[in-house]
PDB file of C-alpha atoms in Angstrom:
ATOM      1  CA  MET A   1       0.000   0.000   0.000  1.00  0.00           C
ATOM      2  CA  GLN A   2       1.323   3.433  -0.919  1.00  0.00           C
ATOM      3  CA  THR A   3       1.324   6.293   1.581  1.00  0.00           C
ATOM      4  CA  ILE A   4      -1.131   9.122   0.833  1.00  0.00           C
ATOM      5  CA  GLY A   5      -0.008  12.655   1.704  1.00  0.00           C
ATOM      6  CA  LEU A   6      -2.875  14.974   2.620  1.00  0.00           C
ATOM      7  CA  ILE A   7      -2.610  18.770   2.588  1.00  0.00           C
ATOM      8  CA  GLY A   8      -5.531  19.538   4.859  1.00  0.00           C
ATOM      9  CA  GLY A   9      -6.955  21.860   7.459  1.00  0.00           C
ATOM     10  CA  MET A  10      -8.794  23.878   4.803  1.00  0.00           C
ATOM     11  CA  SER A  11     -10.985  23.346   6.716  1.00  0.00           C
ATOM     12  CA  TRP A  12     -10.434  20.475   9.146  1.00  0.00           C
ATOM     13  CA  GLU A  13     -14.141  19.682   8.837  1.00  0.00           C
ATOM     14  CA  SER A  14     -13.596  18.338   5.333  1.00  0.00           C
ATOM     15  CA  SER A  15     -10.157  16.924   6.166  1.00  0.00           C
ATOM     16  CA  ALA A  16     -11.857  14.730   8.759  1.00  0.00           C
ATOM     17  CA  GLU A  17     -14.158  13.463   6.008  1.00  0.00           C
ATOM     18  CA  TYR A  18     -11.160  12.650   3.822  1.00  0.00           C
ATOM     19  CA  TYR A  19      -9.618  10.654   6.669  1.00  0.00           C
ATOM     20  CA  ARG A  20     -12.865   8.781   7.282  1.00  0.00           C
ATOM     21  CA  ILE A  21     -13.473   7.992   3.609  1.00  0.00           C
ATOM     22  CA  LEU A  22      -9.891   6.848   3.022  1.00  0.00           C
ATOM     23  CA  ASN A  23      -9.884   4.514   5.993  1.00  0.00           C
ATOM     24  CA  GLN A  24     -13.352   3.130   5.354  1.00  0.00           C
ATOM     25  CA  GLY A  25     -12.481   2.558   1.713  1.00  0.00           C
ATOM     26  CA  VAL A  26      -9.279   0.671   2.499  1.00  0.00           C
ATOM     27  CA  ARG A  27     -11.088  -1.387   5.143  1.00  0.00           C
ATOM     28  CA  ASP A  28     -13.799  -2.287   2.628  1.00  0.00           C
ATOM     29  CA  ARG A  29     -11.151  -3.395   0.129  1.00  0.00           C
ATOM     30  CA  LEU A  30      -8.670  -5.178   2.398  1.00  0.00           C
ATOM     31  CA  GLY A  31     -10.608  -6.361   5.431  1.00  0.00           C
ATOM     32  CA  PRO A  32     -11.970  -5.227   8.793  1.00  0.00           C
ATOM     33  CA  THR A  33      -8.631  -4.417  10.447  1.00  0.00           C
ATOM     34  CA  ALA A  34      -7.104  -2.591   7.461  1.00  0.00           C
ATOM     35  CA  SER A  35      -6.692   1.176   7.323  1.00  0.00           C
ATOM     36  CA  ALA A  36      -5.019   3.695   5.051  1.00  0.00           C
ATOM     37  CA  ARG A  37      -1.356   4.622   5.246  1.00  0.00           C
ATOM     38  CA  CYS A  38      -1.417   8.398   5.222  1.00  0.00           C
ATOM     39  CA  LEU A  39       0.330  11.546   6.379  1.00  0.00           C
ATOM     40  CA  LEU A  40      -1.562  14.762   7.111  1.00  0.00           C
ATOM     41  CA  TRP A  41      -0.240  18.317   7.044  1.00  0.00           C
ATOM     42  CA  SER A  42      -3.020  20.428   8.560  1.00  0.00           C
ATOM     43  CA  PHE A  43      -3.066  24.219   8.249  1.00  0.00           C
ATOM     44  CA  ASN A  44      -4.586  26.731  10.626  1.00  0.00           C
ATOM     45  CA  PHE A  45      -7.424  27.688   8.300  1.00  0.00           C
ATOM     46  CA  SER A  46      -7.897  31.150   9.812  1.00  0.00           C
ATOM     47  CA  GLU A  47      -4.480  32.096   8.378  1.00  0.00           C
ATOM     48  CA  ILE A  48      -5.366  30.610   4.979  1.00  0.00           C
ATOM     49  CA  GLU A  49      -8.754  32.343   4.884  1.00  0.00           C
ATOM     50  CA  GLU A  50      -7.187  35.715   5.654  1.00  0.00           C
ATOM     51  CA  LEU A  51      -4.690  35.375   2.812  1.00  0.00           C
ATOM     52  CA  GLN A  52      -7.398  34.185   0.412  1.00  0.00           C
ATOM     53  CA  HIS A  53      -9.580  37.206   1.021  1.00  0.00           C
ATOM     54  CA  LYS A  54      -6.569  39.527   0.813  1.00  0.00           C
ATOM     55  CA  GLY A  55      -5.769  38.004  -2.569  1.00  0.00           C
ATOM     56  CA  ASP A  56      -2.275  36.987  -1.449  1.00  0.00           C
ATOM     57  CA  TRP A  57      -2.021  33.990  -3.747  1.00  0.00           C
ATOM     58  CA  GLN A  58       1.759  34.202  -3.807  1.00  0.00           C
ATOM     59  CA  GLY A  59       1.905  33.771  -0.038  1.00  0.00           C
ATOM     60  CA  LEU A  60      -0.585  30.917  -0.231  1.00  0.00           C
ATOM     61  CA  THR A  61       1.441  29.226  -2.946  1.00  0.00           C
ATOM     62  CA  ALA A  62       4.563  29.332  -0.782  1.00  0.00           C
ATOM     63  CA  ARG A  63       2.682  27.669   2.074  1.00  0.00           C
ATOM     64  CA  MET A  64       1.227  24.970  -0.165  1.00  0.00           C
ATOM     65  CA  VAL A  65       4.597  24.169  -1.704  1.00  0.00           C
ATOM     66  CA  ASP A  66       6.160  23.943   1.750  1.00  0.00           C
ATOM     67  CA  ALA A  67       3.427  21.560   2.930  1.00  0.00           C
ATOM     68  CA  ALA A  68       3.831  19.351  -0.150  1.00  0.00           C
ATOM     69  CA  GLN A  69       7.593  19.142   0.286  1.00  0.00           C
ATOM     70  CA  ARG A  70       7.208  18.258   3.959  1.00  0.00           C
ATOM     71  CA  LEU A  71       4.855  15.411   3.084  1.00  0.00           C
ATOM     72  CA  GLU A  72       7.174  14.160   0.369  1.00  0.00           C
ATOM     73  CA  SER A  73      10.113  14.253   2.783  1.00  0.00           C
ATOM     74  CA  GLY A  74       7.991  12.391   5.320  1.00  0.00           C
ATOM     75  CA  GLY A  75       7.466   9.482   2.945  1.00  0.00           C
ATOM     76  CA  ALA A  76       4.277  10.248   1.028  1.00  0.00           C
ATOM     77  CA  ASP A  77       4.017   8.443  -2.326  1.00  0.00           C
ATOM     78  CA  VAL A  78       1.052  10.404  -3.695  1.00  0.00           C
ATOM     79  CA  LEU A  79      -0.359  13.810  -2.823  1.00  0.00           C
ATOM     80  CA  LEU A  80      -3.857  15.221  -2.284  1.00  0.00           C
ATOM     81  CA  ILE A  81      -4.824  18.863  -1.774  1.00  0.00           C
ATOM     82  CA  CYS A  82      -7.928  18.434   0.398  1.00  0.00           C
ATOM     83  CA  THR A  83      -9.782  21.480  -0.922  1.00  0.00           C
ATOM     84  CA  ASN A  84     -11.008  22.602  -4.320  1.00  0.00           C
ATOM     85  CA  THR A  85     -10.062  26.274  -4.003  1.00  0.00           C
ATOM     86  CA  MET A  86      -6.400  25.667  -3.250  1.00  0.00           C
ATOM     87  CA  HIS A  87      -6.014  23.718  -6.474  1.00  0.00           C
ATOM     88  CA  ARG A  88      -5.296  27.144  -7.878  1.00  0.00           C
ATOM     89  CA  MET A  89      -1.763  26.320  -6.659  1.00  0.00           C
ATOM     90  CA  ALA A  90      -1.738  22.803  -8.117  1.00  0.00           C
ATOM     91  CA  PRO A  91       0.744  23.579 -10.933  1.00  0.00           C
ATOM     92  CA  ALA A  92       3.230  25.110  -8.491  1.00  0.00           C
ATOM     93  CA  VAL A  93       2.829  22.198  -6.092  1.00  0.00           C
ATOM     94  CA  GLU A  94       3.331  19.649  -8.869  1.00  0.00           C
ATOM     95  CA  ALA A  95       6.478  21.426 -10.007  1.00  0.00           C
ATOM     96  CA  ALA A  96       7.930  21.439  -6.483  1.00  0.00           C
ATOM     97  CA  VAL A  97       7.710  17.689  -5.736  1.00  0.00           C
ATOM     98  CA  LYS A  98       8.574  14.439  -7.488  1.00  0.00           C
ATOM     99  CA  ILE A  99       5.541  12.475  -6.277  1.00  0.00           C
ATOM    100  CA  PRO A 100       2.275  12.610  -8.254  1.00  0.00           C
ATOM    101  CA  LEU A 101      -0.560  14.966  -7.332  1.00  0.00           C
ATOM    102  CA  ILE A 102      -4.123  13.757  -7.897  1.00  0.00           C
ATOM    103  CA  HIS A 103      -5.961  16.879  -9.070  1.00  0.00           C
ATOM    104  CA  ILE A 104      -9.460  16.956  -7.602  1.00  0.00           C
ATOM    105  CA  ALA A 105     -11.083  18.091 -10.856  1.00  0.00           C
ATOM    106  CA  ASP A 106      -9.817  15.156 -12.911  1.00  0.00           C
ATOM    107  CA  PRO A 107     -11.506  12.157 -11.232  1.00  0.00           C
ATOM    108  CA  THR A 108     -14.619  14.309 -10.773  1.00  0.00           C
ATOM    109  CA  ALA A 109     -14.780  15.097 -14.479  1.00  0.00           C
ATOM    110  CA  GLU A 110     -14.067  11.483 -15.397  1.00  0.00           C
ATOM    111  CA  ARG A 111     -16.957  10.326 -13.221  1.00  0.00           C
ATOM    112  CA  ILE A 112     -19.272  12.903 -14.803  1.00  0.00           C
ATOM    113  CA  ARG A 113     -18.296  11.938 -18.333  1.00  0.00           C
ATOM    114  CA  ALA A 114     -18.692   8.238 -17.537  1.00  0.00           C
ATOM    115  CA  ALA A 115     -22.234   8.974 -16.337  1.00  0.00           C
ATOM    116  CA  GLY A 116     -22.995  10.572 -19.708  1.00  0.00           C
ATOM    117  CA  PHE A 117     -23.247  14.220 -18.645  1.00  0.00           C
ATOM    118  CA  GLN A 118     -21.663  17.177 -20.408  1.00  0.00           C
ATOM    119  CA  LYS A 119     -23.225  20.338 -18.956  1.00  0.00           C
ATOM    120  CA  VAL A 120     -22.702  20.740 -15.219  1.00  0.00           C
ATOM    121  CA  GLY A 121     -23.468  23.259 -12.505  1.00  0.00           C
ATOM    122  CA  LEU A 122     -20.606  24.188 -10.184  1.00  0.00           C
ATOM    123  CA  LEU A 123     -20.989  25.132  -6.516  1.00  0.00           C
ATOM    124  CA  GLY A 124     -17.946  26.249  -4.533  1.00  0.00           C
ATOM    125  CA  THR A 125     -16.220  29.241  -3.046  1.00  0.00           C
ATOM    126  CA  ALA A 126     -16.323  32.458  -5.036  1.00  0.00           C
ATOM    127  CA  PHE A 127     -12.693  31.769  -5.993  1.00  0.00           C
ATOM    128  CA  THR A 128     -13.591  28.375  -7.470  1.00  0.00           C
ATOM    129  CA  MET A 129     -16.752  29.563  -9.199  1.00  0.00           C
ATOM    130  CA  GLU A 130     -15.303  32.782 -10.607  1.00  0.00           C
ATOM    131  CA  HIS A 131     -11.631  32.069 -11.380  1.00  0.00           C
ATOM    132  CA  ASP A 132     -10.616  29.950 -14.356  1.00  0.00           C
ATOM    133  CA  PHE A 133      -8.189  27.484 -12.715  1.00  0.00           C
ATOM    134  CA  TYR A 134     -11.030  25.021 -12.047  1.00  0.00           C
ATOM    135  CA  LYS A 135     -13.666  25.735 -14.688  1.00  0.00           C
ATOM    136  CA  GLY A 136     -10.958  25.956 -17.321  1.00  0.00           C
ATOM    137  CA  ARG A 137      -9.568  22.545 -16.460  1.00  0.00           C
ATOM    138  CA  LEU A 138     -13.023  20.982 -16.617  1.00  0.00           C
ATOM    139  CA  ALA A 139     -13.614  22.528 -20.030  1.00  0.00           C
ATOM    140  CA  GLU A 140     -10.194  22.236 -21.660  1.00  0.00           C
ATOM    141  CA  ARG A 141      -9.106  18.827 -20.374  1.00  0.00           C
ATOM    142  CA  HIS A 142     -12.458  17.101 -20.116  1.00  0.00           C
ATOM    143  CA  GLY A 143     -14.796  18.867 -22.528  1.00  0.00           C
ATOM    144  CA  LEU A 144     -17.372  19.834 -19.924  1.00  0.00           C
ATOM    145  CA  SER A 145     -19.586  22.911 -20.172  1.00  0.00           C
ATOM    146  CA  VAL A 146     -19.761  24.605 -16.767  1.00  0.00           C
ATOM    147  CA  ILE A 147     -22.601  26.728 -15.365  1.00  0.00           C
ATOM    148  CA  VAL A 148     -22.124  28.818 -12.227  1.00  0.00           C
ATOM    149  CA  PRO A 149     -24.827  30.560 -10.179  1.00  0.00           C
ATOM    150  CA  ASN A 150     -25.684  34.232 -10.703  1.00  0.00           C
ATOM    151  CA  ASP A 151     -23.953  36.963  -8.692  1.00  0.00           C
ATOM    152  CA  GLU A 152     -26.384  36.909  -5.774  1.00  0.00           C
ATOM    153  CA  ASP A 153     -26.424  33.131  -5.562  1.00  0.00           C
ATOM    154  CA  ARG A 154     -22.634  32.935  -5.725  1.00  0.00           C
ATOM    155  CA  ALA A 155     -22.444  35.319  -2.779  1.00  0.00           C
ATOM    156  CA  THR A 156     -24.838  33.108  -0.819  1.00  0.00           C
ATOM    157  CA  VAL A 157     -22.919  29.929  -1.596  1.00  0.00           C
ATOM    158  CA  HIS A 158     -19.628  31.563  -0.589  1.00  0.00           C
ATOM    159  CA  ARG A 159     -21.022  33.044   2.620  1.00  0.00           C
ATOM    160  CA  VAL A 160     -22.466  29.747   3.791  1.00  0.00           C
ATOM    161  CA  ILE A 161     -19.140  28.003   3.229  1.00  0.00           C
ATOM    162  CA  TYR A 162     -17.042  30.520   5.153  1.00  0.00           C
ATOM    163  CA  GLU A 163     -19.495  31.512   7.878  1.00  0.00           C
ATOM    164  CA  GLU A 164     -21.090  28.135   8.552  1.00  0.00           C
ATOM    165  CA  LEU A 165     -19.635  25.000   6.979  1.00  0.00           C
ATOM    166  CA  VAL A 166     -15.972  25.554   7.813  1.00  0.00           C
ATOM    167  CA  ALA A 167     -17.113  26.014  11.423  1.00  0.00           C
ATOM    168  CA  GLY A 168     -19.088  22.762  11.328  1.00  0.00           C
ATOM    169  CA  ARG A 169     -22.467  24.512  11.339  1.00  0.00           C
ATOM    170  CA  VAL A 170     -25.189  22.913   9.223  1.00  0.00           C
ATOM    171  CA  VAL A 171     -28.116  25.323   9.023  1.00  0.00           C
ATOM    172  CA  PRO A 172     -31.445  24.097   7.588  1.00  0.00           C
ATOM    173  CA  ALA A 173     -32.199  27.503   6.045  1.00  0.00           C
ATOM    174  CA  SER A 174     -28.898  27.351   4.171  1.00  0.00           C
ATOM    175  CA  ARG A 175     -29.766  23.913   2.858  1.00  0.00           C
ATOM    176  CA  ASP A 176     -33.006  25.383   1.533  1.00  0.00           C
ATOM    177  CA  ALA A 177     -31.052  28.219  -0.099  1.00  0.00           C
ATOM    178  CA  TYR A 178     -28.681  25.755  -1.765  1.00  0.00           C
ATOM    179  CA  ARG A 179     -31.627  23.693  -2.990  1.00  0.00           C
ATOM    180  CA  ALA A 180     -33.110  26.781  -4.632  1.00  0.00           C
ATOM    181  CA  ILE A 181     -29.765  27.689  -6.216  1.00  0.00           C
ATOM    182  CA  ILE A 182     -29.353  24.164  -7.562  1.00  0.00           C
ATOM    183  CA  THR A 183     -32.873  24.312  -9.008  1.00  0.00           C
ATOM    184  CA  ARG A 184     -32.031  27.551 -10.825  1.00  0.00           C
ATOM    185  CA  MET A 185     -28.892  25.971 -12.316  1.00  0.00           C
ATOM    186  CA  VAL A 186     -30.919  22.984 -13.475  1.00  0.00           C
ATOM    187  CA  GLU A 187     -33.399  25.356 -15.081  1.00  0.00           C
ATOM    188  CA  ALA A 188     -30.406  26.962 -16.846  1.00  0.00           C
ATOM    189  CA  GLY A 189     -29.485  23.580 -18.328  1.00  0.00           C
ATOM    190  CA  ALA A 190     -27.271  21.822 -15.781  1.00  0.00           C
ATOM    191  CA  GLU A 191     -27.518  18.052 -16.158  1.00  0.00           C
ATOM    192  CA  ALA A 192     -25.582  17.413 -12.937  1.00  0.00           C
ATOM    193  CA  ILE A 193     -24.150  19.403 -10.036  1.00  0.00           C
ATOM    194  CA  ILE A 194     -20.543  19.441  -8.830  1.00  0.00           C
ATOM    195  CA  LEU A 195     -20.181  19.990  -5.088  1.00  0.00           C
ATOM    196  CA  GLY A 196     -16.972  21.897  -5.765  1.00  0.00           C
ATOM    197  CA  CYS A 197     -16.111  22.742  -2.184  1.00  0.00           C
ATOM    198  CA  THR A 198     -15.089  19.917   0.106  1.00  0.00           C
ATOM    199  CA  GLU A 199     -17.387  21.173   2.883  1.00  0.00           C
ATOM    200  CA  ILE A 200     -20.575  21.320   0.807  1.00  0.00           C
ATOM    201  CA  MET A 201     -21.109  17.589   1.248  1.00  0.00           C
ATOM    202  CA  LEU A 202     -21.835  18.374   4.897  1.00  0.00           C
ATOM    203  CA  LEU A 203     -24.914  20.336   3.775  1.00  0.00           C
ATOM    204  CA  VAL A 204     -26.111  18.992   0.421  1.00  0.00           C
ATOM    205  CA  GLN A 205     -27.174  15.394  -0.140  1.00  0.00           C
ATOM    206  CA  PRO A 206     -28.352  13.721  -3.368  1.00  0.00           C
ATOM    207  CA  GLU A 207     -31.995  14.193  -2.375  1.00  0.00           C
ATOM    208  CA  ASP A 208     -31.459  17.979  -2.319  1.00  0.00           C
ATOM    209  CA  SER A 209     -30.994  18.097  -6.084  1.00  0.00           C
ATOM    210  CA  LEU A 210     -33.238  17.440  -9.065  1.00  0.00           C
ATOM    211  CA  VAL A 211     -30.215  16.043 -10.934  1.00  0.00           C
ATOM    212  CA  PRO A 212     -27.279  13.868  -9.835  1.00  0.00           C
ATOM    213  CA  VAL A 213     -24.679  15.485  -7.571  1.00  0.00           C
ATOM    214  CA  PHE A 214     -20.977  14.712  -7.695  1.00  0.00           C
ATOM    215  CA  ASP A 215     -19.261  15.090  -4.326  1.00  0.00           C
ATOM    216  CA  THR A 216     -15.647  16.060  -4.957  1.00  0.00           C
ATOM    217  CA  THR A 217     -14.559  15.007  -1.458  1.00  0.00           C
ATOM    218  CA  ALA A 218     -15.699  11.413  -1.861  1.00  0.00           C
ATOM    219  CA  ILE A 219     -14.546  11.184  -5.480  1.00  0.00           C
ATOM    220  CA  HIS A 220     -11.086  12.608  -4.707  1.00  0.00           C
ATOM    221  CA  ALA A 221     -10.548  10.301  -1.737  1.00  0.00           C
ATOM    222  CA  GLY A 222     -11.768   7.362  -3.783  1.00  0.00           C
ATOM    223  CA  ALA A 223      -9.248   8.131  -6.510  1.00  0.00           C
ATOM    224  CA  ALA A 224      -6.483   8.192  -3.898  1.00  0.00           C
ATOM    225  CA  ILE A 225      -7.529   4.752  -2.651  1.00  0.00           C
ATOM    226  CA  GLU A 226      -7.279   3.364  -6.185  1.00  0.00           C
ATOM    227  CA  VAL A 227      -3.758   4.735  -6.579  1.00  0.00           C
ATOM    228  CA  ALA A 228      -2.615   3.648  -3.124  1.00  0.00           C
ATOM    229  CA  LEU A 229      -3.831   0.065  -3.614  1.00  0.00           C
ATOM    230  CA  ALA A 230      -2.748  -0.340  -7.231  1.00  0.00           C
ATOM    231  CA  ASP A 231      -0.432  -3.277  -7.861  1.00  0.00           C
TER     232      ASP A 231
END
């Protein structure tokens, strides 16, 4: 079994889900006493959030590269960035280490294409929904057409993530708001919905959507299990 290096703490709420999914998946594959070999570098998310909203992407890149190199030095064989937004730094991280990085958008897009969908709605932080590092990869590498919510809905999605989900708060009214936003994206042509923030799976379940949802947290962790257990 290969050792999975996790860059987490962004937030720890979703990192805990990664840890659970990885260990449950390995146990399901190898037997009741088996668990995943993994290393976790966990950030203080309050520092990351401050730099994100200041737009200090250079400072964030330096921190991500440092975390990746620490995990590689510690013995990680494969690397995961346990957040969608910080995949903005994925190229710099890949260039700084010799071990492979599993980009969260790639297994997600592969799953969507395998299910026969081409036009998808994307929920995530404002950075993920508005910047091109994520939408562009989905379109250019995987041929997907990506819909994002309107300005007001994007603000709602972003606020709920940073004010509630990263703090472990699941608010029924916010679930209702997300349901309405998803419905509007479906009306705009979305055939499926990407839960493009690793905390959204705490709030949105398949029954909250009129179309299939693709949970990037579960898909990303699942892809890591496949790599770690490959012969």
